[in-house]
Every structure is written in C-alpha cells, then in structure tokens.
Tab-separated table of C-alpha atoms in Angstrom:
chain	number	residue	atom	x	y	z
A	1	MET	CA	-84.902	62.215	-211.483
A	2	THR	CA	-88.013	63.035	-213.493
A	3	ARG	CA	-89.225	66.590	-213.163
A	4	ILE	CA	-92.808	67.767	-213.429
A	5	ASP	CA	-92.738	69.927	-216.536
A	6	SER	CA	-94.679	73.182	-216.322
A	7	THR	CA	-96.882	72.225	-219.269
A	8	GLY	CA	-97.307	68.471	-218.975
A	9	THR	CA	-99.632	66.333	-216.888
A	10	ALA	CA	-96.776	64.268	-215.344
A	11	ILE	CA	-99.069	61.241	-215.124
A	12	ASP	CA	-96.690	59.350	-217.371
A	13	SER	CA	-93.817	60.054	-214.960
A	14	ALA	CA	-95.791	58.814	-211.960
A	15	TRP	CA	-97.005	55.758	-213.868
A	16	ALA	CA	-93.455	54.897	-214.933
A	17	ALA	CA	-92.246	55.223	-211.322
A	18	LEU	CA	-94.895	52.653	-210.368
A	19	GLY	CA	-93.688	50.229	-213.032
A	20	GLY	CA	-96.908	50.602	-215.013
A	21	ASP	CA	-97.401	49.615	-218.640
A	22	PRO	CA	-97.232	52.800	-220.762
A	23	ALA	CA	-99.737	51.243	-223.165
A	24	LEU	CA	-102.439	51.936	-220.552
A	25	LEU	CA	-101.890	55.705	-220.517
A	26	PRO	CA	-104.428	56.336	-223.319
A	27	ARG	CA	-107.090	55.138	-220.868
A	28	VAL	CA	-106.589	58.384	-218.887
A	29	ALA	CA	-108.471	61.615	-219.622
A	30	VAL	CA	-107.831	64.874	-217.742
A	31	VAL	CA	-110.291	67.720	-217.228
A	32	GLU	CA	-108.176	70.850	-216.781
A	33	ARG	CA	-109.581	73.678	-214.672
A	34	GLU	CA	-107.759	76.967	-214.367
A	35	GLY	CA	-107.611	78.339	-210.846
A	36	ALA	CA	-107.272	74.937	-209.170
A	37	LEU	CA	-104.399	74.791	-206.652
A	38	PRO	CA	-102.709	78.049	-207.741
A	39	ALA	CA	-99.014	78.220	-206.865
A	40	ARG	CA	-95.620	79.148	-208.265
A	41	LEU	CA	-94.640	75.496	-208.341
A	42	PRO	CA	-96.623	73.043	-210.535
A	43	VAL	CA	-98.754	71.751	-207.680
A	44	ARG	CA	-101.825	71.118	-209.810
A	45	ARG	CA	-99.792	68.861	-212.095
A	46	LEU	CA	-98.309	66.944	-209.181
A	47	ALA	CA	-101.769	66.434	-207.695
A	48	ARG	CA	-103.255	65.390	-211.016
A	49	ALA	CA	-100.383	62.971	-211.646
A	50	CYS	CA	-100.670	61.262	-208.267
A	51	VAL	CA	-104.437	60.857	-208.490
A	52	GLY	CA	-104.343	59.811	-212.146
A	53	ALA	CA	-101.710	57.152	-211.511
A	54	CYS	CA	-103.704	55.859	-208.534
A	55	ALA	CA	-106.933	55.654	-210.533
A	56	LEU	CA	-105.164	53.872	-213.385
A	57	ALA	CA	-103.616	51.374	-210.960
A	58	ALA	CA	-107.069	50.736	-209.507
A	59	ALA	CA	-108.623	50.279	-212.941
A	60	GLU	CA	-105.819	47.921	-213.962
A	61	LEU	CA	-106.243	45.688	-210.897
A	62	GLY	CA	-110.023	45.799	-211.239
A	63	ALA	CA	-109.812	44.675	-214.863
A	64	ARG	CA	-107.470	41.834	-213.885
A	65	ARG	CA	-109.733	40.569	-211.108
A	66	ALA	CA	-112.983	41.004	-213.044
A	67	GLY	CA	-111.597	39.364	-216.179
A	68	LEU	CA	-112.323	42.412	-218.327
A	69	GLY	CA	-110.935	42.572	-221.812
A	70	GLU	CA	-109.994	46.223	-221.418
A	71	THR	CA	-108.887	48.449	-218.556
A	72	PRO	CA	-111.704	50.851	-217.613
A	73	ALA	CA	-111.311	54.467	-218.652
A	74	VAL	CA	-109.941	56.849	-216.025
A	75	ARG	CA	-111.122	60.423	-215.539
A	76	VAL	CA	-109.031	62.954	-213.615
A	77	ASP	CA	-110.874	66.194	-212.905
A	78	ASP	CA	-108.787	69.081	-211.579
A	79	GLY	CA	-111.784	70.269	-209.558
A	80	ALA	CA	-112.171	66.969	-207.743
A	81	VAL	CA	-108.405	66.778	-207.220
A	82	ALA	CA	-108.109	70.297	-205.827
A	83	THR	CA	-111.026	69.719	-203.471
A	84	ALA	CA	-109.687	66.381	-202.226
A	85	PHE	CA	-106.189	67.792	-201.679
A	86	ALA	CA	-107.717	70.207	-199.169
A	87	SER	CA	-110.172	67.697	-197.697
A	88	GLU	CA	-109.216	68.552	-194.122
A	89	ARG	CA	-110.146	72.206	-194.763
A	90	HIS	CA	-113.537	71.398	-196.281
A	91	LEU	CA	-114.586	69.060	-193.479
A	92	LEU	CA	-117.526	70.044	-191.299
A	93	VAL	CA	-118.691	68.025	-188.289
A	94	ASP	CA	-122.229	69.046	-187.308
A	95	GLY	CA	-121.558	72.348	-189.029
A	96	ARG	CA	-118.319	73.008	-187.132
A	97	ALA	CA	-115.142	73.714	-189.087
A	98	PRO	CA	-112.029	71.807	-187.956
A	99	VAL	CA	-108.907	73.274	-186.410
A	100	SER	CA	-106.082	72.508	-188.834
A	101	PHE	CA	-103.070	73.737	-186.863
A	102	ALA	CA	-102.511	74.394	-183.174
A	103	PRO	CA	-101.349	77.879	-182.086
A	104	LEU	CA	-97.718	76.772	-181.719
A	105	SER	CA	-97.597	75.140	-185.182
A	106	ARG	CA	-96.416	77.936	-187.475
A	107	PHE	CA	-93.492	79.918	-188.855
A	108	TRP	CA	-91.570	82.037	-186.342
A	109	PRO	CA	-88.866	84.656	-186.831
A	110	ALA	CA	-85.535	83.432	-185.467
A	111	ALA	CA	-82.433	85.510	-184.803
A	112	ASP	CA	-81.115	84.852	-188.308
A	113	GLY	CA	-84.107	83.729	-190.368
A	114	TRP	CA	-87.256	81.673	-189.932
A	115	VAL	CA	-88.151	78.389	-188.287
A	116	ARG	CA	-91.230	76.175	-188.692
A	117	THR	CA	-92.574	74.272	-185.706
A	118	HIS	CA	-95.158	71.519	-185.483
A	119	ALA	CA	-96.967	71.075	-182.175
A	120	ASN	CA	-100.447	69.799	-183.020
A	121	TYR	CA	-100.132	66.777	-180.727
A	122	PRO	CA	-99.804	67.338	-176.956
A	123	HIS	CA	-96.545	65.364	-176.674
A	124	HIS	CA	-94.933	67.383	-179.485
A	125	ARG	CA	-96.033	70.625	-177.823
A	126	GLU	CA	-94.529	69.550	-174.508
A	127	ARG	CA	-91.214	68.652	-176.140
A	128	LEU	CA	-91.042	71.966	-177.996
A	129	LEU	CA	-91.612	73.877	-174.771
A	130	ARG	CA	-89.053	71.750	-172.934
A	131	ALA	CA	-86.415	72.522	-175.568
A	132	LEU	CA	-87.135	76.233	-175.161
A	133	GLY	CA	-87.097	76.089	-171.375
A	134	ILE	CA	-90.695	77.273	-171.096
A	135	ALA	CA	-92.975	75.910	-168.390
A	136	GLY	CA	-96.368	74.771	-169.610
A	137	ALA	CA	-98.182	77.298	-167.437
A	138	ARG	CA	-96.280	80.165	-169.105
A	139	ALA	CA	-96.647	78.867	-172.640
A	140	SER	CA	-98.199	81.281	-175.101
A	141	ALA	CA	-97.485	82.454	-178.623
A	142	GLN	CA	-95.827	85.530	-177.143
A	143	THR	CA	-93.460	83.651	-174.801
A	144	VAL	CA	-92.572	81.064	-177.453
A	145	GLY	CA	-91.994	83.763	-180.067
A	146	ALA	CA	-89.724	85.711	-177.735
A	147	ALA	CA	-87.650	82.616	-176.936
A	148	LEU	CA	-87.267	81.664	-180.592
A	149	ALA	CA	-86.327	85.197	-181.662
A	150	GLU	CA	-83.206	85.057	-179.488
A	151	ARG	CA	-81.768	81.907	-181.107
A	152	SER	CA	-80.522	80.927	-184.544
A	153	ALA	CA	-82.808	78.826	-186.720
A	154	HIS	CA	-80.246	76.011	-186.890
A	155	ASP	CA	-79.845	75.960	-183.103
A	156	ILE	CA	-83.625	75.770	-182.687
A	157	GLU	CA	-83.834	72.958	-185.239
A	158	GLU	CA	-81.224	70.842	-183.479
A	159	SER	CA	-82.232	71.524	-179.865
A	160	VAL	CA	-85.928	70.854	-180.485
A	161	TYR	CA	-85.081	67.636	-182.356
A	162	ALA	CA	-82.835	66.548	-179.465
A	163	ALA	CA	-85.807	67.010	-177.141
A	164	GLY	CA	-87.987	64.824	-179.365
A	165	GLY	CA	-89.899	67.756	-180.815
A	166	LEU	CA	-90.388	69.067	-184.320
A	167	ALA	CA	-88.853	72.229	-185.754
A	168	VAL	CA	-87.097	72.937	-189.056
A	169	ALA	CA	-85.146	75.973	-190.235
A	170	LEU	CA	-86.380	77.626	-193.405
A	171	ARG	CA	-84.043	76.920	-196.318
A	172	THR	CA	-83.883	78.187	-199.866
A	173	PRO	CA	-83.752	75.586	-202.655
A	174	GLU	CA	-80.000	76.238	-202.945
A	175	GLN	CA	-79.450	75.746	-199.218
A	176	TRP	CA	-81.409	72.507	-199.273
A	177	ALA	CA	-79.449	71.254	-202.281
A	178	ALA	CA	-76.280	71.655	-200.216
A	179	HIS	CA	-77.734	69.693	-197.276
A	180	PRO	CA	-76.741	65.991	-197.069
A	181	GLN	CA	-80.377	64.917	-196.745
A	182	ALA	CA	-81.112	66.361	-200.189
A	183	ALA	CA	-79.527	63.197	-201.589
A	184	VAL	CA	-82.998	61.678	-201.194
A	185	ALA	CA	-83.626	63.207	-204.651
A	186	THR	CA	-81.400	60.541	-206.202
A	187	ARG	CA	-83.659	57.751	-204.938
A	188	PRO	CA	-86.579	56.436	-207.014
A	189	LEU	CA	-89.833	58.321	-206.530
A	190	VAL	CA	-91.433	54.975	-205.669
A	191	GLU	CA	-89.084	52.352	-204.282
A	192	ARG	CA	-90.295	48.853	-205.158
A	193	GLU	CA	-88.742	45.616	-203.985
A	194	ARG	CA	-89.549	41.923	-204.164
A	195	LEU	CA	-88.618	40.241	-200.886
A	196	ASP	CA	-88.891	36.511	-201.675
A	197	GLU	CA	-90.060	33.916	-204.165
A	198	THR	CA	-93.425	33.165	-202.623
A	199	HIS	CA	-95.900	31.711	-205.115
A	200	ALA	CA	-98.403	34.065	-206.674
A	201	ARG	CA	-101.392	34.740	-204.466
A	202	VAL	CA	-104.643	33.951	-206.213
A	203	LEU	CA	-107.063	36.827	-205.729
A	204	PRO	CA	-110.710	35.761	-205.909
A	205	PRO	CA	-112.531	37.048	-208.995
A	206	LEU	CA	-114.847	39.988	-208.535
A	207	PRO	CA	-118.580	39.230	-208.827
A	208	ASP	CA	-120.278	40.083	-212.122
A	209	ASP	CA	-123.363	41.542	-210.446
A	210	ALA	CA	-121.576	43.962	-208.104
A	211	ALA	CA	-122.930	47.508	-207.972
A	212	ALA	CA	-119.434	48.889	-208.519
A	213	LEU	CA	-116.040	47.606	-209.600
A	214	LEU	CA	-114.053	47.377	-206.353
A	215	PRO	CA	-110.473	46.339	-207.165
A	216	ALA	CA	-109.489	45.847	-203.502
A	217	SER	CA	-112.625	43.922	-202.513
A	218	GLY	CA	-111.852	41.055	-200.140
A	219	LEU	CA	-108.400	42.376	-199.255
A	220	ARG	CA	-107.449	43.056	-195.648
A	221	VAL	CA	-105.288	46.075	-194.893
A	222	LEU	CA	-103.631	46.754	-191.539
A	223	ASP	CA	-103.276	50.508	-191.252
A	224	LEU	CA	-100.423	51.532	-188.941
A	225	THR	CA	-100.266	55.154	-190.062
A	226	ARG	CA	-100.919	58.558	-188.547
A	227	VAL	CA	-101.584	62.144	-189.583
A	228	LEU	CA	-102.271	62.599	-193.283
A	229	ALA	CA	-100.304	60.885	-196.062
A	230	GLY	CA	-100.668	57.328	-194.769
A	231	PRO	CA	-104.333	57.720	-193.798
A	232	VAL	CA	-105.056	59.221	-197.239
A	233	ALA	CA	-103.553	56.087	-198.814
A	234	THR	CA	-105.563	53.693	-196.674
A	235	ARG	CA	-108.723	55.805	-197.056
A	236	THR	CA	-108.301	55.303	-200.806
A	237	LEU	CA	-107.874	51.535	-200.413
A	238	ALA	CA	-111.061	51.512	-198.324
A	239	LEU	CA	-112.872	53.381	-201.106
A	240	LEU	CA	-111.799	50.596	-203.468
A	241	GLY	CA	-113.321	47.878	-201.302
A	242	ALA	CA	-110.598	46.832	-198.861
A	243	ASP	CA	-111.360	45.996	-195.238
A	244	VAL	CA	-109.073	48.594	-193.641
A	245	LEU	CA	-108.410	48.294	-189.915
A	246	ARG	CA	-106.477	51.189	-188.439
A	247	LEU	CA	-104.525	50.387	-185.288
A	248	ASP	CA	-103.189	53.011	-182.879
A	249	ALA	CA	-101.401	52.789	-179.558
A	250	PRO	CA	-103.883	53.513	-176.745
A	251	HIS	CA	-101.632	56.283	-175.363
A	252	LEU	CA	-101.451	58.151	-178.703
A	253	PRO	CA	-104.999	59.228	-179.568
A	254	GLU	CA	-105.615	60.775	-182.962
A	255	LEU	CA	-106.921	64.307	-183.327
A	256	ALA	CA	-110.699	64.068	-183.664
A	257	ASP	CA	-111.036	66.212	-186.789
A	258	GLN	CA	-108.143	64.466	-188.494
A	259	HIS	CA	-109.771	61.119	-187.795
A	260	ALA	CA	-113.111	62.367	-189.162
A	261	ASP	CA	-111.426	63.448	-192.406
A	262	THR	CA	-109.262	60.395	-193.080
A	263	GLY	CA	-111.349	57.694	-191.364
A	264	LEU	CA	-113.937	57.340	-194.127
A	265	GLY	CA	-114.501	53.709	-195.042
A	266	LYS	CA	-112.241	52.359	-192.297
A	267	ARG	CA	-112.545	50.819	-188.871
A	268	SER	CA	-110.491	52.136	-185.951
A	269	ALA	CA	-109.137	50.175	-182.987
A	270	THR	CA	-106.409	50.512	-180.385
A	271	LEU	CA	-103.775	47.873	-179.754
A	272	ASP	CA	-100.711	47.835	-177.536
A	273	LEU	CA	-98.035	46.061	-179.577
A	274	THR	CA	-96.171	45.076	-176.426
A	275	ALA	CA	-99.008	43.864	-174.212
A	276	GLU	CA	-101.307	42.546	-176.954
A	277	ARG	CA	-98.811	40.950	-179.285
A	278	ALA	CA	-100.809	37.747	-179.788
A	279	ALA	CA	-103.769	39.783	-181.036
A	280	PHE	CA	-101.563	41.568	-183.563
A	281	GLU	CA	-100.096	38.289	-184.832
A	282	GLU	CA	-103.601	36.940	-185.340
A	283	LEU	CA	-104.465	39.987	-187.437
A	284	LEU	CA	-101.226	39.741	-189.407
A	285	ALA	CA	-101.842	36.066	-190.195
A	286	ALA	CA	-104.904	37.035	-192.247
A	287	ALA	CA	-103.678	40.372	-193.669
A	288	ASP	CA	-102.920	41.028	-197.321
A	289	VAL	CA	-101.369	44.478	-196.898
A	290	VAL	CA	-99.638	46.308	-194.038
A	291	VAL	CA	-99.166	50.073	-194.344
A	292	THR	CA	-96.834	51.840	-191.910
A	293	GLY	CA	-96.307	55.565	-191.487
A	294	TYR	CA	-93.810	55.881	-188.662
A	295	ARG	CA	-90.219	57.064	-188.974
A	296	PRO	CA	-87.841	54.422	-190.417
A	297	GLY	CA	-86.847	51.797	-187.869
A	298	ALA	CA	-89.400	52.878	-185.264
A	299	LEU	CA	-91.438	49.676	-185.627
A	300	ASP	CA	-88.532	47.269	-186.178
A	301	ARG	CA	-88.234	46.511	-182.452
A	302	PHE	CA	-91.759	45.119	-182.615
A	303	GLY	CA	-90.778	42.767	-185.441
A	304	LEU	CA	-92.530	44.940	-188.013
A	305	SER	CA	-89.760	45.430	-190.559
A	306	PRO	CA	-90.880	44.381	-194.073
A	307	GLU	CA	-88.610	41.344	-193.992
A	308	ALA	CA	-89.871	40.187	-190.593
A	309	LEU	CA	-93.501	40.705	-191.583
A	310	ALA	CA	-93.093	38.797	-194.856
A	311	GLU	CA	-91.331	35.947	-193.077
A	312	ARG	CA	-94.357	35.472	-190.824
A	313	ARG	CA	-96.916	36.219	-193.554
A	314	PRO	CA	-95.494	35.153	-196.943
A	315	GLY	CA	-97.055	36.981	-199.873
A	316	LEU	CA	-97.664	40.153	-197.880
A	317	VAL	CA	-97.471	43.612	-199.454
A	318	VAL	CA	-95.799	46.093	-197.090
A	319	ALA	CA	-96.072	49.818	-197.796
A	320	GLN	CA	-93.803	52.194	-195.893
A	321	LEU	CA	-94.116	55.956	-195.659
A	322	SER	CA	-91.737	58.427	-194.008
A	323	ALA	CA	-90.953	62.126	-194.081
A	324	TRP	CA	-87.252	62.151	-194.959
A	325	GLY	CA	-86.457	58.620	-196.139
A	326	GLY	CA	-84.479	55.915	-194.389
A	327	LEU	CA	-81.029	57.179	-195.412
A	328	GLY	CA	-79.014	60.300	-194.640
A	329	PRO	CA	-78.558	62.294	-191.420
A	330	TRP	CA	-82.292	62.958	-191.151
A	331	GLY	CA	-83.342	59.455	-192.173
A	332	GLY	CA	-84.666	58.546	-188.740
A	333	ARG	CA	-86.304	61.890	-187.958
A	334	ARG	CA	-89.988	62.567	-187.636
A	335	GLY	CA	-91.523	65.038	-190.021
A	336	PHE	CA	-94.693	66.477	-191.481
A	337	ASP	CA	-95.684	68.089	-194.763
A	338	SER	CA	-95.262	71.636	-193.419
A	339	LEU	CA	-91.755	70.872	-192.142
A	340	VAL	CA	-90.689	69.291	-195.420
A	341	GLN	CA	-91.974	72.331	-197.300
A	342	ALA	CA	-89.878	74.562	-195.035
A	343	ALA	CA	-86.679	72.515	-195.278
A	344	THR	CA	-86.665	71.767	-199.010
A	345	GLY	CA	-87.074	75.334	-200.277
A	346	ILE	CA	-90.760	75.098	-201.155
A	347	ALA	CA	-91.839	77.589	-198.470
A	348	ALA	CA	-89.128	80.027	-199.587
A	349	THR	CA	-90.193	79.679	-203.232
A	350	GLU	CA	-93.870	80.214	-202.419
A	351	GLY	CA	-93.200	83.100	-200.016
A	352	SER	CA	-91.887	86.642	-200.284
A	353	ARG	CA	-88.944	88.631	-198.974
A	354	GLU	CA	-90.967	89.429	-195.882
A	355	ARG	CA	-92.043	85.935	-194.856
A	356	PRO	CA	-92.244	82.286	-195.979
A	357	GLY	CA	-95.207	80.938	-197.908
A	358	ALA	CA	-96.830	77.560	-198.393
A	359	LEU	CA	-98.415	75.421	-201.052
A	360	PRO	CA	-102.179	75.884	-201.510
A	361	ALA	CA	-102.722	72.489	-199.884
A	362	GLN	CA	-100.703	69.926	-197.978
A	363	ALA	CA	-99.835	68.559	-201.388
A	364	LEU	CA	-96.844	66.501	-200.282
A	365	ASP	CA	-99.039	64.583	-197.850
A	366	HIS	CA	-101.953	64.089	-200.211
A	367	GLY	CA	-99.833	63.430	-203.292
A	368	THR	CA	-97.634	60.902	-201.531
A	369	GLY	CA	-100.743	59.276	-200.062
A	370	TYR	CA	-102.294	58.666	-203.464
A	371	LEU	CA	-98.967	57.428	-204.836
A	372	LEU	CA	-98.642	55.051	-201.888
A	373	ALA	CA	-102.103	53.615	-202.571
A	374	ALA	CA	-101.182	53.289	-206.242
A	375	ALA	CA	-97.977	51.466	-205.333
A	376	VAL	CA	-99.940	48.976	-203.231
A	377	LEU	CA	-102.402	48.371	-206.062
A	378	ARG	CA	-99.632	47.872	-208.596
A	379	ALA	CA	-97.798	45.513	-206.239
A	380	LEU	CA	-100.971	43.427	-205.945
A	381	THR	CA	-101.328	43.338	-209.737
A	382	GLU	CA	-97.713	42.265	-210.248
A	383	GLN	CA	-97.928	39.791	-207.406
A	384	SER	CA	-100.971	38.094	-208.910
A	385	SER	CA	-98.879	36.899	-211.856
A	386	GLU	CA	-95.315	36.922	-210.529
A	387	GLY	CA	-95.689	36.099	-206.840
A	388	GLY	CA	-93.331	37.295	-204.150
A	389	SER	CA	-93.810	39.310	-200.996
A	390	ARG	CA	-93.439	43.002	-201.833
A	391	VAL	CA	-92.388	46.230	-200.190
A	392	VAL	CA	-92.969	49.742	-201.539
A	393	ARG	CA	-91.510	52.894	-199.984
A	394	LEU	CA	-92.293	56.574	-200.436
A	395	THR	CA	-91.122	59.716	-198.655
A	396	LEU	CA	-92.459	63.244	-198.462
A	397	ALA	CA	-89.012	64.681	-199.156
A	398	ARG	CA	-88.702	62.666	-202.356
A	399	THR	CA	-92.115	63.851	-203.489
A	400	ALA	CA	-90.937	67.396	-202.720
A	401	ALA	CA	-87.889	66.837	-204.921
A	402	TRP	CA	-90.178	65.641	-207.698
A	403	LEU	CA	-92.211	68.804	-207.377
A	404	THR	CA	-89.281	71.207	-207.312
A	405	GLY	CA	-87.117	69.367	-209.836
A	406	ALA	CA	-84.199	69.499	-207.418
A	407	ALA	CA	-81.424	66.976	-208.031
A	408	ALA	CA	-78.513	66.090	-205.800
A	409	ALA	CA	-75.160	67.456	-206.963
A	410	GLY	CA	-73.355	65.059	-209.225
A	411	ALA	CA	-76.477	63.000	-210.085
A	412	ASP	CA	-75.680	62.807	-213.806
A	413	ALA	CA	-78.314	60.208	-214.517
A	414	ALA	CA	-80.959	62.321	-212.839
A	415	ARG	CA	-80.016	65.379	-214.857
A	416	ALA	CA	-80.118	63.355	-218.058
A	417	ALA	CA	-83.617	62.163	-217.195
A	418	ASP	CA	-84.632	65.756	-216.524
A	419	SER	CA	-83.353	66.847	-219.939
A	420	ALA	CA	-85.205	64.039	-221.670
A	421	SER	CA	-88.395	64.962	-219.837
A	422	ASP	CA	-88.030	68.632	-220.754
A	423	ALA	CA	-87.399	67.803	-224.403
A	424	ALA	CA	-90.563	65.722	-224.513
A	425	GLY	CA	-92.625	68.884	-224.200
A	426	ALA	CA	-96.240	69.023	-223.111
A	427	ALA	CA	-98.750	66.327	-222.285
A	428	PRO	CA	-97.522	62.715	-222.542
A	429	GLU	CA	-98.689	60.878	-225.603
A	430	GLY	CA	-101.956	59.108	-224.981
A	431	VAL	CA	-103.175	61.132	-221.993
A	432	GLY	CA	-106.062	63.199	-223.302
A	433	THR	CA	-106.841	66.616	-221.854
A	434	VAL	CA	-109.916	68.795	-222.227
A	435	ALA	CA	-110.598	72.271	-220.873
A	436	GLY	CA	-113.346	72.468	-218.278
A	437	ALA	CA	-114.866	75.462	-216.576
A	438	PRO	CA	-112.520	77.306	-214.196
A	439	TYR	CA	-112.326	76.004	-210.653
A	440	ASP	CA	-114.842	78.116	-208.772
A	441	GLY	CA	-114.845	76.402	-205.416
A	442	PRO	CA	-115.298	72.901	-203.997
A	443	GLY	CA	-119.102	72.738	-204.086
A	444	PRO	CA	-119.601	70.083	-206.812
A	445	TRP	CA	-117.118	67.740	-205.141
A	446	LEU	CA	-118.473	67.840	-201.590
A	447	ALA	CA	-121.003	65.481	-200.026
A	448	GLU	CA	-122.762	65.045	-196.685
A	449	THR	CA	-123.668	62.046	-194.592
A	450	ASP	CA	-124.819	61.187	-191.096
A	451	GLY	CA	-122.694	58.897	-188.981
A	452	PRO	CA	-121.722	57.888	-185.455
A	453	ILE	CA	-119.704	61.072	-184.914
A	454	GLY	CA	-122.309	63.431	-186.358
A	455	ARG	CA	-123.297	65.051	-189.627
A	456	LEU	CA	-120.255	65.191	-191.896
A	457	ARG	CA	-119.531	67.367	-194.876
A	458	TYR	CA	-116.558	65.874	-196.666
A	459	ALA	CA	-114.656	65.911	-199.947
A	460	LEU	CA	-115.441	63.202	-202.449
A	461	SER	CA	-112.605	61.001	-203.633
A	462	PRO	CA	-110.949	62.168	-206.883
A	463	VAL	CA	-110.084	58.559	-207.847
A	464	ALA	CA	-112.542	57.845	-210.657
A	465	PHE	CA	-112.792	55.221	-213.395
A	466	THR	CA	-115.630	53.721	-215.399
A	467	GLY	CA	-117.730	51.439	-213.190
A	468	GLY	CA	-115.773	52.363	-210.068
A	469	PRO	CA	-117.145	53.368	-206.651
A	470	ALA	CA	-118.789	56.743	-206.146
A	471	GLY	CA	-117.975	56.946	-202.425
A	472	TRP	CA	-117.045	55.082	-199.265
A	473	SER	CA	-119.205	52.323	-197.867
A	474	ARG	CA	-119.374	53.829	-194.395
A	475	PRO	CA	-118.669	57.048	-192.462
A	476	PRO	CA	-116.041	57.013	-189.708
A	477	GLY	CA	-116.930	56.016	-186.180
A	478	PRO	CA	-115.300	57.273	-182.984
A	479	TRP	CA	-111.531	56.877	-182.893
A	480	GLY	CA	-110.379	53.581	-181.400
A	481	ALA	CA	-113.880	52.367	-180.606
A	482	GLU	CA	-114.020	49.174	-182.658
A	483	ALA	CA	-112.684	45.698	-182.012
A	484	ALA	CA	-109.236	44.797	-183.306
A	485	ARG	CA	-110.450	42.011	-185.565
A	486	TRP	CA	-111.259	41.375	-189.199
A	487	LEU	CA	-114.791	41.456	-190.512
C-alpha cells in the first residue's frame, strides 16, 4: 500500500493507482499554500493528490479527443482545493447557511468510550431511536445521550446496525488494525477491471471552436449516488461536459442543501426501479457511464451489478463507490465519511484525551469523489484504444487507509511499497511546486449565481487545466423535478 509521505505531493501515487502514464506527471504544477486544511494527518496532500490526478485524467482524455499533440498543463492550487473540499460549508442559498449535520449526528460518550452516530436522514434517525428504545415524541439530545451513556460502544454499534441505523464505535489506529475489516487496506486504492472484449468505442472528436476543452462532452452519465462522494464525482463529470442525470427513488428525497451543493451542472429526476423499469432500460441503452453509490450488492436485485449492466449495454463504464468495500464483515454495511473517520482511527488521531476530533473537511468523501471521477476518465481513455466494458471501484475506508498509512498485518508487499515510497523522499519527479500566499480563507475560490432554487454562493471546482472549463454550465434545479430522459 502506498502511503502519503508527509513531504510529498502524493499525486504520483494517485496517478499510478489509476494506471496513468508517469510521463505525464511533468504536466502538473502545484501551488502550495500554508494553512490550507490544517490537520495532524497529511490531509492537504491527500486532497491535492486526488484533485491533481483528476485534472490530469481530464486533460489526458481531452487531448485524446481533441487530437492535441500535447496534454494540457494542469494547475493544482491548495486554496482552490481546500475551498472545494469544504464546499458544503461555504454554500449559501439566498444568503442562508446550510445545516451540515442533524442534532443526533455527532459523537456521544458511551459507557466505555465514544460512539459516532449518523442520523441526517429521517429514516436513519428513526432506526437509531428504535434501536435505543426511544419513542419519537421523547427524542432529544438529552434522552439519546442518556441512553447511549448506559451502554458499551460496541453494543451500540451492533444494535443500531441491526436496526438498520448508523453508529460506529470510536477506535484507535491500533484497534482498527486489529479489526477484520481493516484488511481493506490490502486492496488497490483504485480497483480497475475489464469485463469483456467489446470493441473500442469511438468517441466523437471535440470541436475546434469550442469555448472550453470539455473532455466528457457528449457522454451520458447515469448518476445513482447519494450524499457526498458519489455526487462530487458526478458533479466533476458534469463540469467536464457530460450530460449527468441523477436518479433517486421517489421515497428517498435528498436533503435540499446537499442537493444544492452537489447538483451543479446536473439534472435531477426520480425513478422507481421496480415500477418504471422500462424507463430505466431506455436510459441505460444510451448511457456511456453508470455511477453507483449504494452499499455493495444493494442494487444487484435490480439487475444493476456491473456484469449485468455491461451485458445489456456493452462498452459501458461502471463506477462503484462504497464506505467499507465489498469484502469483510462490514462489506455490506452502510457508512459515511464521519463514521469511517471514527472507525479507522482518524478521529482518535485528530482528537485529544478528552474527546474525539475530525479532519478539517469531509476529506474521505471529497477525495474519493475526485478519484472516482478520475477513474472514470481514465477508463474512457483506455477504452478508446483498447475496448472492453470497464468497472472501477473505490471505498472510503481504503482512502482512509491511504491517508493514515495503515496496512493490514502480514501485508508484506504493502509494507515494501511503503518503504519504497518513504525512501523516495519529497515531491515526485516531474511535479513542480511553487509557494503561494498562505491560505487566508475561501474568498478567491467562491462564486455566485442565480438559479431555480435561489441565489447560490458556491465553491468553484479545483479541477483546472489549460483551456479547460471555468465553471458548470448550469445551476441546480429543484431535486427530482426534471424528466428522466437524456437531452
């Protein structure tokens, strides 16, 4: 497993995980800004690596489609990255700041430690309360806290999971390393697989007179993701020109502020996969990419496994995202960035003796999102010359392992890779770095626009390359209000 060294940019590690040509790394330049994403762990380097690899993948595909003799230069600015990694915090809708976490989504003292709950969605809140034996009418932070304080963190974790809710016991890095699910660290950071021998799909060339180089122009992306990491990935593909159609079940509405933050450039529709199956198949028949963000196996009963999708739509690129990965005792569990931070030792590392801490942003979500978009772009580039339906897989827990440098016990190959990375020293050869002014707030990387849901202040995308887009083509509309069809 490659570790993010405390002095390097780590872009080379991310690019290698994507199967990228190392000869392209000199096209990347980094503007370093002290004070961006301060943390004990190398969060700024993780964020920079994920964004840099995504921008390079976009520039590579754009050069291929536009017939350029050279891949456009990529610029990664720590200020833009830090601002984008906290995009949900910088959002304003008609001057109103969003609510990031519900009152019952937080760390709580348990009888023998700490536990982290996630109850932002109504159905998760109801399941948490059911597991604790608390009636909805009596639910408050005080009653929930009192119930949790009487039980062990492990008991809370298991009983809430059994009820379909979300809670994770705080673990130290050593405790997580001893957990069977920590074996996710032995998996590739980006899992890439060719599913068949379908002939190469010919992507139409990009027009010479376009206002911006849009590598994903003309591509159709079905977005079956929720919350943050998946929507960040598809928001990035929309920035790069893709027609992104997000589909949600009618009975699972998205949080309004979350939709406003991650819906830039996309269209949003509802579709019942059971009752409206013919409509989904019509969309799939013309799709180039399908991105899913549900727990492993959750969509298989609808015929949405990568293999089933590629059988019906040869040449498809399928991108899968999950919290814990598809293997291990937690492989099928739901999860969120905050829960993964708590379980994997990150919250313990960033906290104190008195209470757990957190990263300065939901960096696992954002970082994995940009890596997922990069994996899709690289799959499209490889597919254009080699053919084959493709699947790429990423998990928040594996990204966490990349950040912490944790390796499963007995993973000799991973430890050898770590040693080689450490011996390499600072910035990877070819990636240029320059010192910019310290990060003094998000101001330069924020923009405003009017749209169907009001006046938005939002974070600009940090994905930047010469000739590339400056922003999204459209602001988000109301959740689920558009037709489930391609443009």
